[in-house]
């Protein structure tokens, strides 16, 4: 069925049940997911299943709570491999939200997004310095969102606010209310709609 529709929610849900029920965590799922992502790096269902296969066994299915993984060297090696894999896929399609979300999840398992801050900056360009500061050279709104979170983590409220403003005004105005809410969480004023949005 997945060969006909690689994004069928019901089939993926059933596949996850099969993996959990028959403990098929390492058999052939990752090579299969890799093949699907090679065909379509934007397949959010494959990214979700990858997370489930690699990290779902560490979640109690009844409570939804994670089991203790801290200090597990193999776990750290897995995250290192997954970060490298994900960065490669982001390079193929920087405007694809799925691998950016996957990368966030990996880094949050470690407790900080900052190790990939310079990676995200490669897709955003210079937001301050020599250019107009209006996001010239930005190739990924998701990288800009990622950087906003990095700057919040570093307590660089003004930089985060500028990134969220660019998202609201230029790169993702359809979600302006969301970006404004994020700005308000930082104690910053909302961004007014531009002349074409009013």
Short mmCIF file of N, CA and C in Angstrom, two decimals:
data_model
loop_
_atom_site.label_atom_id
_atom_site.label_comp_id
_atom_site.label_asym_id
_atom_site.label_seq_id
_atom_site.Cartn_x
_atom_site.Cartn_y
_atom_site.Cartn_z
N UNK A 1 0.82 -1.20 0.00
CA UNK A 1 0.00 0.00 0.00
C UNK A 1 0.87 1.26 0.00
N UNK A 2 1.96 1.26 0.77
CA UNK A 2 2.83 2.43 0.80
C UNK A 2 3.49 2.70 -0.55
N UNK A 3 3.64 1.65 -1.36
CA UNK A 3 4.23 1.87 -2.68
C UNK A 3 3.29 2.69 -3.58
N UNK A 4 1.99 2.65 -3.28
CA UNK A 4 1.02 3.43 -4.05
C UNK A 4 0.80 4.81 -3.45
N UNK A 5 0.90 4.92 -2.13
CA UNK A 5 0.68 6.20 -1.44
C UNK A 5 1.60 6.25 -0.23
N UNK A 6 2.78 6.83 -0.40
CA UNK A 6 3.79 6.82 0.66
C UNK A 6 3.47 7.78 1.80
N UNK A 7 2.33 8.45 1.72
CA UNK A 7 1.96 9.40 2.77
C UNK A 7 0.60 9.06 3.39
N UNK A 8 0.16 7.82 3.25
CA UNK A 8 -1.13 7.39 3.77
C UNK A 8 -1.05 7.24 5.29
N UNK A 9 -1.74 8.11 6.00
CA UNK A 9 -1.70 8.14 7.46
C UNK A 9 -2.10 6.79 8.07
N UNK A 10 -3.14 6.18 7.57
CA UNK A 10 -3.65 4.94 8.16
C UNK A 10 -2.64 3.80 8.01
N UNK A 11 -2.00 3.73 6.88
CA UNK A 11 -1.00 2.68 6.66
C UNK A 11 0.19 2.90 7.59
N UNK A 12 0.63 4.16 7.72
CA UNK A 12 1.76 4.44 8.62
C UNK A 12 1.40 4.12 10.07
N UNK A 13 0.18 4.43 10.47
CA UNK A 13 -0.27 4.13 11.83
C UNK A 13 -0.25 2.62 12.07
N UNK A 14 -0.74 1.86 11.12
CA UNK A 14 -0.74 0.41 11.24
C UNK A 14 0.70 -0.12 11.26
N UNK A 15 1.56 0.45 10.44
CA UNK A 15 2.97 0.02 10.42
C UNK A 15 3.63 0.25 11.78
N UNK A 16 3.30 1.37 12.43
CA UNK A 16 3.85 1.62 13.76
C UNK A 16 3.35 0.59 14.76
N UNK A 17 2.09 0.23 14.64
CA UNK A 17 1.57 -0.81 15.53
C UNK A 17 2.33 -2.12 15.32
N UNK A 18 2.57 -2.48 14.05
CA UNK A 18 3.30 -3.70 13.74
C UNK A 18 4.72 -3.67 14.33
N UNK A 19 5.40 -2.55 14.16
CA UNK A 19 6.76 -2.42 14.69
C UNK A 19 6.76 -2.61 16.20
N UNK A 20 5.84 -1.95 16.89
CA UNK A 20 5.79 -2.07 18.35
C UNK A 20 5.36 -3.47 18.78
N UNK A 21 4.31 -3.99 18.16
CA UNK A 21 3.76 -5.29 18.57
C UNK A 21 4.74 -6.44 18.34
N UNK A 22 5.44 -6.42 17.21
CA UNK A 22 6.36 -7.51 16.87
C UNK A 22 7.82 -7.15 17.13
N UNK A 23 8.04 -6.01 17.77
CA UNK A 23 9.39 -5.56 18.12
C UNK A 23 10.33 -5.57 16.92
N UNK A 24 9.90 -4.89 15.87
CA UNK A 24 10.66 -4.83 14.61
C UNK A 24 11.50 -3.55 14.52
N UNK A 25 12.06 -3.14 15.64
CA UNK A 25 12.73 -1.84 15.72
C UNK A 25 13.92 -1.72 14.77
N UNK A 26 14.72 -2.77 14.62
CA UNK A 26 15.95 -2.62 13.85
C UNK A 26 16.01 -3.48 12.59
N UNK A 27 15.02 -4.25 12.33
CA UNK A 27 15.11 -5.23 11.26
C UNK A 27 15.36 -4.59 9.90
N UNK A 28 14.39 -3.89 9.38
CA UNK A 28 14.56 -3.30 8.05
C UNK A 28 13.91 -1.94 7.93
N UNK A 29 13.43 -1.40 9.01
CA UNK A 29 12.69 -0.15 8.93
C UNK A 29 13.56 1.03 8.49
N UNK A 30 14.74 1.18 9.08
CA UNK A 30 15.57 2.35 8.74
C UNK A 30 16.01 2.32 7.27
N UNK A 31 16.51 1.19 6.74
CA UNK A 31 16.83 1.19 5.30
C UNK A 31 15.61 1.52 4.43
N UNK A 32 14.44 1.02 4.83
CA UNK A 32 13.22 1.31 4.07
C UNK A 32 12.89 2.81 4.14
N UNK A 33 12.96 3.39 5.34
CA UNK A 33 12.69 4.82 5.49
C UNK A 33 13.70 5.63 4.68
N UNK A 34 14.97 5.22 4.72
CA UNK A 34 16.00 5.91 3.93
C UNK A 34 15.64 5.91 2.45
N UNK A 35 15.14 4.77 1.96
CA UNK A 35 14.79 4.70 0.54
C UNK A 35 13.63 5.63 0.22
N UNK A 36 12.67 5.74 1.14
CA UNK A 36 11.54 6.65 0.91
C UNK A 36 12.00 8.11 0.93
N UNK A 37 12.90 8.44 1.85
CA UNK A 37 13.40 9.81 1.92
C UNK A 37 14.30 10.13 0.74
N UNK A 38 14.98 9.13 0.20
CA UNK A 38 15.76 9.35 -1.02
C UNK A 38 14.84 9.67 -2.20
N UNK A 39 13.67 9.05 -2.23
CA UNK A 39 12.70 9.32 -3.29
C UNK A 39 11.99 10.66 -3.10
N UNK A 40 11.68 10.98 -1.85
CA UNK A 40 10.94 12.21 -1.54
C UNK A 40 11.34 12.70 -0.16
N UNK A 41 12.29 13.62 -0.11
CA UNK A 41 12.80 14.13 1.16
C UNK A 41 11.72 14.90 1.92
N UNK A 42 10.64 15.25 1.26
CA UNK A 42 9.55 16.01 1.89
C UNK A 42 8.46 15.10 2.49
N UNK A 43 8.70 13.81 2.55
CA UNK A 43 7.71 12.87 3.07
C UNK A 43 7.68 12.96 4.60
N UNK A 44 6.79 13.79 5.12
CA UNK A 44 6.68 13.98 6.57
C UNK A 44 6.35 12.68 7.29
N UNK A 45 5.58 11.83 6.66
CA UNK A 45 5.23 10.55 7.28
C UNK A 45 6.47 9.68 7.49
N UNK A 46 7.38 9.70 6.54
CA UNK A 46 8.62 8.93 6.68
C UNK A 46 9.49 9.51 7.79
N UNK A 47 9.54 10.85 7.89
CA UNK A 47 10.30 11.48 8.99
C UNK A 47 9.70 11.10 10.34
N UNK A 48 8.37 11.13 10.42
CA UNK A 48 7.70 10.76 11.66
C UNK A 48 7.98 9.31 12.03
N UNK A 49 7.93 8.42 11.04
CA UNK A 49 8.18 7.00 11.30
C UNK A 49 9.63 6.77 11.71
N UNK A 50 10.55 7.52 11.11
CA UNK A 50 11.96 7.42 11.50
C UNK A 50 12.12 7.72 12.99
N UNK A 51 11.47 8.81 13.43
CA UNK A 51 11.53 9.17 14.85
C UNK A 51 10.95 8.05 15.70
N UNK A 52 9.81 7.54 15.28
CA UNK A 52 9.16 6.47 16.02
C UNK A 52 10.06 5.25 16.15
N UNK A 53 10.67 4.84 15.04
CA UNK A 53 11.51 3.63 15.05
C UNK A 53 12.74 3.83 15.93
N UNK A 54 13.37 4.98 15.82
CA UNK A 54 14.61 5.21 16.56
C UNK A 54 14.39 5.58 18.02
N UNK A 55 13.30 6.27 18.32
CA UNK A 55 13.11 6.75 19.69
C UNK A 55 11.81 6.29 20.33
N UNK A 56 10.91 5.68 19.55
CA UNK A 56 9.62 5.24 20.07
C UNK A 56 9.70 4.09 21.05
N UNK A 57 10.73 3.28 20.93
CA UNK A 57 10.86 2.15 21.86
C UNK A 57 11.16 2.64 23.27
N UNK A 58 11.60 3.90 23.37
CA UNK A 58 11.93 4.47 24.67
C UNK A 58 10.75 5.20 25.29
N UNK A 59 9.57 5.00 24.71
CA UNK A 59 8.37 5.65 25.22
C UNK A 59 7.39 4.58 25.67
N UNK A 60 6.87 4.76 26.86
CA UNK A 60 5.86 3.85 27.38
C UNK A 60 4.56 4.11 26.60
N UNK A 61 4.06 3.12 25.85
CA UNK A 61 2.89 3.36 25.00
C UNK A 61 1.63 3.72 25.78
N UNK A 62 1.55 3.32 27.04
CA UNK A 62 0.34 3.61 27.82
C UNK A 62 0.36 5.03 28.37
N UNK A 63 1.51 5.47 28.88
CA UNK A 63 1.57 6.81 29.48
C UNK A 63 2.07 7.87 28.51
N UNK A 64 2.79 7.43 27.47
CA UNK A 64 3.37 8.39 26.54
C UNK A 64 4.63 9.04 27.07
N UNK A 65 5.09 8.61 28.23
CA UNK A 65 6.29 9.20 28.83
C UNK A 65 7.54 8.45 28.41
N UNK A 66 8.61 9.23 28.25
CA UNK A 66 9.89 8.65 27.87
C UNK A 66 10.54 7.90 29.02
N UNK A 67 11.22 6.83 28.68
CA UNK A 67 11.98 6.09 29.66
C UNK A 67 13.37 6.69 29.75
N UNK A 68 14.07 6.47 30.82
CA UNK A 68 15.37 7.10 31.04
C UNK A 68 16.40 6.66 30.00
N UNK A 69 16.94 7.64 29.28
CA UNK A 69 17.96 7.36 28.27
C UNK A 69 19.23 8.15 28.56
N UNK A 70 19.22 9.01 29.57
CA UNK A 70 20.34 9.92 29.83
C UNK A 70 21.59 9.13 30.16
N UNK A 71 22.71 9.56 29.58
CA UNK A 71 23.99 8.93 29.85
C UNK A 71 24.27 7.71 28.99
N UNK A 72 23.39 7.37 28.12
CA UNK A 72 23.56 6.21 27.26
C UNK A 72 24.46 6.59 26.09
N UNK A 73 25.69 6.05 26.06
CA UNK A 73 26.66 6.40 25.02
C UNK A 73 26.13 6.03 23.63
N UNK A 74 25.51 4.88 23.51
CA UNK A 74 24.96 4.47 22.21
C UNK A 74 23.90 5.47 21.76
N UNK A 75 23.14 5.97 22.72
CA UNK A 75 22.11 6.96 22.41
C UNK A 75 22.74 8.24 21.86
N UNK A 76 23.83 8.69 22.46
CA UNK A 76 24.53 9.89 21.98
C UNK A 76 25.09 9.66 20.58
N UNK A 77 25.64 8.49 20.33
CA UNK A 77 26.14 8.17 18.99
C UNK A 77 25.01 8.18 17.97
N UNK A 78 23.86 7.65 18.37
CA UNK A 78 22.69 7.65 17.49
C UNK A 78 22.29 9.08 17.16
N UNK A 79 22.24 9.94 18.15
CA UNK A 79 21.86 11.33 17.90
C UNK A 79 22.88 12.00 16.99
N UNK A 80 24.18 11.73 17.20
CA UNK A 80 25.21 12.29 16.31
C UNK A 80 24.97 11.87 14.87
N UNK A 81 24.70 10.58 14.66
CA UNK A 81 24.45 10.07 13.30
C UNK A 81 23.19 10.71 12.70
N UNK A 82 22.15 10.81 13.51
CA UNK A 82 20.89 11.37 13.02
C UNK A 82 21.03 12.86 12.70
N UNK A 83 21.78 13.60 13.51
CA UNK A 83 22.01 15.02 13.23
C UNK A 83 22.71 15.16 11.88
N UNK A 84 23.75 14.37 11.65
CA UNK A 84 24.48 14.43 10.38
C UNK A 84 23.57 14.06 9.21
N UNK A 85 22.79 13.00 9.36
CA UNK A 85 21.86 12.57 8.31
C UNK A 85 20.86 13.69 8.00
N UNK A 86 20.30 14.27 9.03
CA UNK A 86 19.27 15.29 8.87
C UNK A 86 19.83 16.55 8.22
N UNK A 87 21.01 16.95 8.62
CA UNK A 87 21.63 18.12 8.00
C UNK A 87 21.83 17.90 6.49
N UNK A 88 22.21 16.69 6.12
CA UNK A 88 22.35 16.37 4.70
C UNK A 88 21.04 16.50 3.95
N UNK A 89 19.96 16.04 4.55
CA UNK A 89 18.64 16.13 3.90
C UNK A 89 18.14 17.57 3.86
N UNK A 90 18.44 18.36 4.89
CA UNK A 90 18.06 19.77 4.87
C UNK A 90 18.77 20.47 3.71
N UNK A 91 20.03 20.11 3.48
CA UNK A 91 20.78 20.70 2.38
C UNK A 91 20.13 20.47 1.03
N UNK A 92 19.39 19.38 0.88
CA UNK A 92 18.70 19.08 -0.38
C UNK A 92 17.44 19.92 -0.57
N UNK A 93 16.78 20.25 0.53
CA UNK A 93 15.52 21.00 0.46
C UNK A 93 15.39 21.86 1.71
N UNK A 94 16.10 23.00 1.75
CA UNK A 94 16.12 23.82 2.97
C UNK A 94 14.76 24.36 3.40
N UNK A 95 13.82 24.44 2.46
CA UNK A 95 12.51 24.99 2.80
C UNK A 95 11.52 23.88 3.19
N UNK A 96 12.04 22.71 3.51
CA UNK A 96 11.21 21.58 3.94
C UNK A 96 11.17 21.56 5.47
N UNK A 97 10.00 21.72 6.02
CA UNK A 97 9.86 21.84 7.47
C UNK A 97 10.13 20.53 8.21
N UNK A 98 9.86 19.39 7.60
CA UNK A 98 9.98 18.10 8.30
C UNK A 98 11.37 17.85 8.88
N UNK A 99 12.46 17.95 8.11
CA UNK A 99 13.76 17.68 8.72
C UNK A 99 14.18 18.74 9.74
N UNK A 100 13.71 19.98 9.57
CA UNK A 100 14.01 21.00 10.60
C UNK A 100 13.36 20.61 11.92
N UNK A 101 12.11 20.13 11.87
CA UNK A 101 11.45 19.69 13.10
C UNK A 101 12.14 18.47 13.70
N UNK A 102 12.57 17.57 12.84
CA UNK A 102 13.28 16.38 13.29
C UNK A 102 14.58 16.79 13.98
N UNK A 103 15.31 17.74 13.38
CA UNK A 103 16.56 18.23 13.96
C UNK A 103 16.30 18.86 15.33
N UNK A 104 15.25 19.64 15.45
CA UNK A 104 14.89 20.24 16.75
C UNK A 104 14.68 19.16 17.80
N UNK A 105 13.94 18.13 17.42
CA UNK A 105 13.68 17.05 18.37
C UNK A 105 14.97 16.39 18.83
N UNK A 106 15.87 16.13 17.90
CA UNK A 106 17.16 15.52 18.25
C UNK A 106 17.93 16.40 19.23
N UNK A 107 18.01 17.68 18.91
CA UNK A 107 18.80 18.58 19.74
C UNK A 107 18.15 18.83 21.09
N UNK A 108 16.84 18.80 21.14
CA UNK A 108 16.16 18.97 22.43
C UNK A 108 16.39 17.77 23.34
N UNK A 109 16.63 16.61 22.75
CA UNK A 109 17.00 15.45 23.57
C UNK A 109 18.31 15.73 24.30
N UNK A 110 19.16 16.55 23.71
CA UNK A 110 20.43 16.93 24.34
C UNK A 110 20.28 18.17 25.21
N UNK A 111 19.19 18.89 25.03
CA UNK A 111 18.94 20.04 25.89
C UNK A 111 19.26 21.40 25.30
N UNK A 112 19.75 21.46 24.06
CA UNK A 112 20.09 22.76 23.48
C UNK A 112 20.11 22.68 21.95
N UNK A 113 19.59 23.73 21.34
CA UNK A 113 19.62 23.83 19.87
C UNK A 113 20.93 24.42 19.36
N UNK A 114 21.72 24.98 20.24
CA UNK A 114 22.84 25.83 19.84
C UNK A 114 23.92 25.12 19.03
N UNK A 115 24.06 23.81 19.14
CA UNK A 115 25.11 23.14 18.38
C UNK A 115 24.89 23.23 16.87
N UNK A 116 23.67 23.52 16.44
CA UNK A 116 23.39 23.65 15.00
C UNK A 116 23.05 25.09 14.60
N UNK A 117 23.36 26.04 15.47
CA UNK A 117 23.08 27.44 15.16
C UNK A 117 23.82 27.89 13.90
N UNK A 118 25.12 27.61 13.80
CA UNK A 118 25.88 28.05 12.63
C UNK A 118 25.39 27.34 11.36
N UNK A 119 24.93 26.10 11.49
CA UNK A 119 24.35 25.39 10.35
C UNK A 119 23.12 26.14 9.84
N UNK A 120 22.24 26.54 10.76
CA UNK A 120 21.03 27.27 10.36
C UNK A 120 21.37 28.61 9.73
N UNK A 121 22.40 29.26 10.24
CA UNK A 121 22.79 30.56 9.70
C UNK A 121 23.22 30.47 8.23
N UNK A 122 23.72 29.32 7.82
CA UNK A 122 24.11 29.13 6.41
C UNK A 122 22.93 29.33 5.47
N UNK A 123 21.72 29.10 5.94
CA UNK A 123 20.52 29.20 5.11
C UNK A 123 19.81 30.54 5.25
N UNK A 124 20.31 31.37 6.13
CA UNK A 124 19.63 32.63 6.42
C UNK A 124 20.41 33.83 5.90
N UNK A 125 21.70 33.76 5.89
CA UNK A 125 22.50 34.91 5.47
C UNK A 125 22.65 35.91 6.60
N UNK A 126 23.01 37.11 6.24
CA UNK A 126 23.29 38.16 7.22
C UNK A 126 22.02 38.96 7.49
N UNK A 127 21.53 38.89 8.73
CA UNK A 127 20.33 39.64 9.10
C UNK A 127 20.68 41.01 9.65
N UNK A 128 21.90 41.23 9.98
CA UNK A 128 22.28 42.52 10.54
C UNK A 128 23.36 43.15 9.70
N UNK A 129 24.47 43.20 9.84
CA UNK A 129 25.61 43.70 9.10
C UNK A 129 25.37 44.44 7.81
N UNK A 130 26.17 44.12 6.78
CA UNK A 130 26.28 44.91 5.57
C UNK A 130 25.04 45.04 4.71
N UNK A 131 24.13 44.09 4.73
CA UNK A 131 22.96 44.17 3.86
C UNK A 131 21.90 45.07 4.44
N UNK A 132 20.74 44.99 3.87
CA UNK A 132 19.64 45.84 4.32
C UNK A 132 19.06 45.35 5.64
N UNK A 133 19.43 44.14 6.06
CA UNK A 133 18.88 43.61 7.30
C UNK A 133 17.49 43.05 7.12
N UNK A 134 17.01 42.97 5.92
CA UNK A 134 15.67 42.48 5.67
C UNK A 134 15.66 41.06 5.14
N UNK A 135 16.69 40.31 5.46
CA UNK A 135 16.71 38.89 5.12
C UNK A 135 17.18 38.57 3.72
N UNK A 136 17.96 39.48 3.11
CA UNK A 136 18.52 39.17 1.79
C UNK A 136 19.30 37.87 1.91
N UNK A 137 19.12 36.99 0.98
CA UNK A 137 19.86 35.74 0.97
C UNK A 137 19.24 34.63 1.81
N UNK A 138 18.11 34.89 2.44
CA UNK A 138 17.46 33.85 3.25
C UNK A 138 16.86 32.80 2.32
N UNK A 139 17.27 31.54 2.51
CA UNK A 139 16.79 30.44 1.68
C UNK A 139 15.82 29.52 2.41
N UNK A 140 15.60 29.80 3.70
CA UNK A 140 14.73 28.92 4.47
C UNK A 140 14.08 29.65 5.63
N UNK A 141 12.77 29.78 5.57
CA UNK A 141 12.05 30.37 6.70
C UNK A 141 12.17 29.48 7.94
N UNK A 142 12.33 28.18 7.73
CA UNK A 142 12.45 27.26 8.87
C UNK A 142 13.79 27.43 9.57
N UNK A 143 14.83 27.76 8.80
CA UNK A 143 16.12 28.06 9.42
C UNK A 143 16.01 29.34 10.24
N UNK A 144 15.27 30.32 9.73
CA UNK A 144 15.08 31.58 10.44
C UNK A 144 14.32 31.34 11.75
N UNK A 145 13.31 30.52 11.70
CA UNK A 145 12.56 30.14 12.91
C UNK A 145 13.48 29.42 13.90
N UNK A 146 14.30 28.51 13.40
CA UNK A 146 15.26 27.78 14.23
C UNK A 146 16.22 28.76 14.92
N UNK A 147 16.72 29.73 14.15
CA UNK A 147 17.63 30.74 14.72
C UNK A 147 16.93 31.58 15.78
N UNK A 148 15.67 31.92 15.55
CA UNK A 148 14.93 32.67 16.57
C UNK A 148 14.93 31.91 17.89
N UNK A 149 14.71 30.61 17.82
CA UNK A 149 14.74 29.80 19.04
C UNK A 149 16.13 29.74 19.66
N UNK A 150 17.16 29.69 18.82
CA UNK A 150 18.54 29.73 19.33
C UNK A 150 18.80 31.03 20.07
N UNK A 151 18.36 32.14 19.48
CA UNK A 151 18.58 33.44 20.12
C UNK A 151 17.78 33.58 21.41
N UNK A 152 16.60 33.00 21.46
CA UNK A 152 15.84 32.99 22.71
C UNK A 152 16.63 32.21 23.76
N UNK A 153 17.18 31.07 23.36
CA UNK A 153 17.98 30.25 24.27
C UNK A 153 19.19 31.03 24.79
N UNK A 154 19.76 31.87 23.94
CA UNK A 154 20.92 32.68 24.33
C UNK A 154 20.52 34.00 25.01
N UNK A 155 19.22 34.20 25.17
CA UNK A 155 18.65 35.41 25.75
C UNK A 155 18.97 36.65 24.93
N UNK A 156 19.02 36.47 23.61
CA UNK A 156 19.20 37.57 22.65
C UNK A 156 17.82 37.93 22.12
N UNK A 157 17.02 38.57 22.96
CA UNK A 157 15.62 38.84 22.66
C UNK A 157 15.44 39.69 21.40
N UNK A 158 16.27 40.70 21.22
CA UNK A 158 16.11 41.59 20.05
C UNK A 158 16.39 40.85 18.74
N UNK A 159 17.44 40.00 18.73
CA UNK A 159 17.73 39.21 17.53
C UNK A 159 16.58 38.25 17.22
N UNK A 160 16.09 37.59 18.26
CA UNK A 160 14.96 36.68 18.06
C UNK A 160 13.75 37.44 17.54
N UNK A 161 13.51 38.61 18.11
CA UNK A 161 12.39 39.44 17.68
C UNK A 161 12.51 39.86 16.23
N UNK A 162 13.73 40.19 15.78
CA UNK A 162 13.95 40.57 14.38
C UNK A 162 13.65 39.40 13.45
N UNK A 163 14.10 38.20 13.84
CA UNK A 163 13.82 37.01 13.03
C UNK A 163 12.32 36.77 12.93
N UNK A 164 11.62 36.89 14.05
CA UNK A 164 10.17 36.68 14.05
C UNK A 164 9.45 37.76 13.25
N UNK A 165 9.98 38.98 13.28
CA UNK A 165 9.41 40.05 12.47
C UNK A 165 9.56 39.74 10.98
N UNK A 166 10.74 39.27 10.58
CA UNK A 166 10.95 38.91 9.18
C UNK A 166 10.02 37.77 8.75
N UNK A 167 9.80 36.84 9.65
CA UNK A 167 8.87 35.76 9.33
C UNK A 167 7.46 36.31 9.15
N UNK A 168 7.05 37.20 10.04
CA UNK A 168 5.69 37.76 9.99
C UNK A 168 5.48 38.66 8.78
N UNK A 169 6.50 39.43 8.42
CA UNK A 169 6.34 40.41 7.35
C UNK A 169 6.67 39.87 5.97
N UNK A 170 7.71 39.05 5.88
CA UNK A 170 8.23 38.73 4.56
C UNK A 170 8.18 37.26 4.19
N UNK A 171 8.60 36.40 5.09
CA UNK A 171 8.81 35.00 4.71
C UNK A 171 7.64 34.07 5.02
N UNK A 172 6.76 34.46 5.95
CA UNK A 172 5.63 33.60 6.29
C UNK A 172 4.47 34.46 6.81
N UNK A 173 4.02 35.45 6.03
CA UNK A 173 2.99 36.36 6.52
C UNK A 173 1.64 35.69 6.76
N UNK A 174 1.40 34.54 6.16
CA UNK A 174 0.12 33.86 6.39
C UNK A 174 -0.03 33.45 7.86
N UNK A 175 1.12 33.26 8.54
CA UNK A 175 1.08 32.90 9.97
C UNK A 175 1.52 34.08 10.84
N UNK A 176 1.26 35.28 10.37
CA UNK A 176 1.67 36.48 11.11
C UNK A 176 1.18 36.45 12.56
N UNK A 177 -0.06 36.01 12.77
CA UNK A 177 -0.59 35.97 14.14
C UNK A 177 0.25 35.06 15.03
N UNK A 178 0.69 33.96 14.49
CA UNK A 178 1.56 33.05 15.27
C UNK A 178 2.90 33.71 15.59
N UNK A 179 3.52 34.32 14.57
CA UNK A 179 4.82 34.98 14.82
C UNK A 179 4.65 36.14 15.80
N UNK A 180 3.54 36.86 15.70
CA UNK A 180 3.28 37.93 16.67
C UNK A 180 3.11 37.37 18.08
N UNK A 181 2.43 36.26 18.22
CA UNK A 181 2.28 35.63 19.53
C UNK A 181 3.66 35.29 20.10
N UNK A 182 4.54 34.74 19.24
CA UNK A 182 5.90 34.41 19.69
C UNK A 182 6.64 35.68 20.12
N UNK A 183 6.46 36.78 19.37
CA UNK A 183 7.08 38.05 19.76
C UNK A 183 6.53 38.53 21.11
N UNK A 184 5.24 38.41 21.29
CA UNK A 184 4.62 38.84 22.55
C UNK A 184 5.13 38.01 23.73
N UNK A 185 5.43 36.74 23.49
CA UNK A 185 6.01 35.90 24.55
C UNK A 185 7.38 36.42 24.97
N UNK A 186 8.03 37.18 24.08
CA UNK A 186 9.32 37.78 24.39
C UNK A 186 9.17 39.20 24.95
N UNK A 187 7.93 39.66 25.07
CA UNK A 187 7.69 41.02 25.56
C UNK A 187 7.85 42.07 24.48
N UNK A 188 7.76 41.66 23.20
CA UNK A 188 7.92 42.59 22.08
C UNK A 188 6.55 42.89 21.46
N UNK A 189 6.48 44.03 20.80
CA UNK A 189 5.23 44.43 20.15
C UNK A 189 4.94 43.57 18.92
N UNK A 190 3.67 43.49 18.60
CA UNK A 190 3.25 42.75 17.41
C UNK A 190 3.69 43.50 16.16
N UNK A 191 3.85 42.78 15.08
CA UNK A 191 4.21 43.34 13.78
C UNK A 191 2.92 43.69 13.05
N UNK A 192 2.84 44.91 12.57
CA UNK A 192 1.65 45.34 11.82
C UNK A 192 1.70 44.74 10.42
N UNK A 193 0.54 44.49 9.82
CA UNK A 193 0.53 43.97 8.45
C UNK A 193 1.09 44.99 7.48
N UNK A 194 1.74 44.50 6.44
CA UNK A 194 2.25 45.37 5.40
C UNK A 194 1.11 45.87 4.53
N UNK A 195 1.38 46.77 3.58
CA UNK A 195 0.33 47.36 2.76
C UNK A 195 -0.45 46.34 1.93
N UNK A 196 0.20 45.23 1.52
CA UNK A 196 -0.52 44.24 0.71
C UNK A 196 -1.36 43.30 1.56
N UNK A 197 -1.09 43.27 2.88
CA UNK A 197 -1.80 42.32 3.75
C UNK A 197 -3.02 42.94 4.41
N UNK A 198 -3.06 44.25 4.53
CA UNK A 198 -4.12 44.92 5.29
C UNK A 198 -5.49 44.71 4.69
#
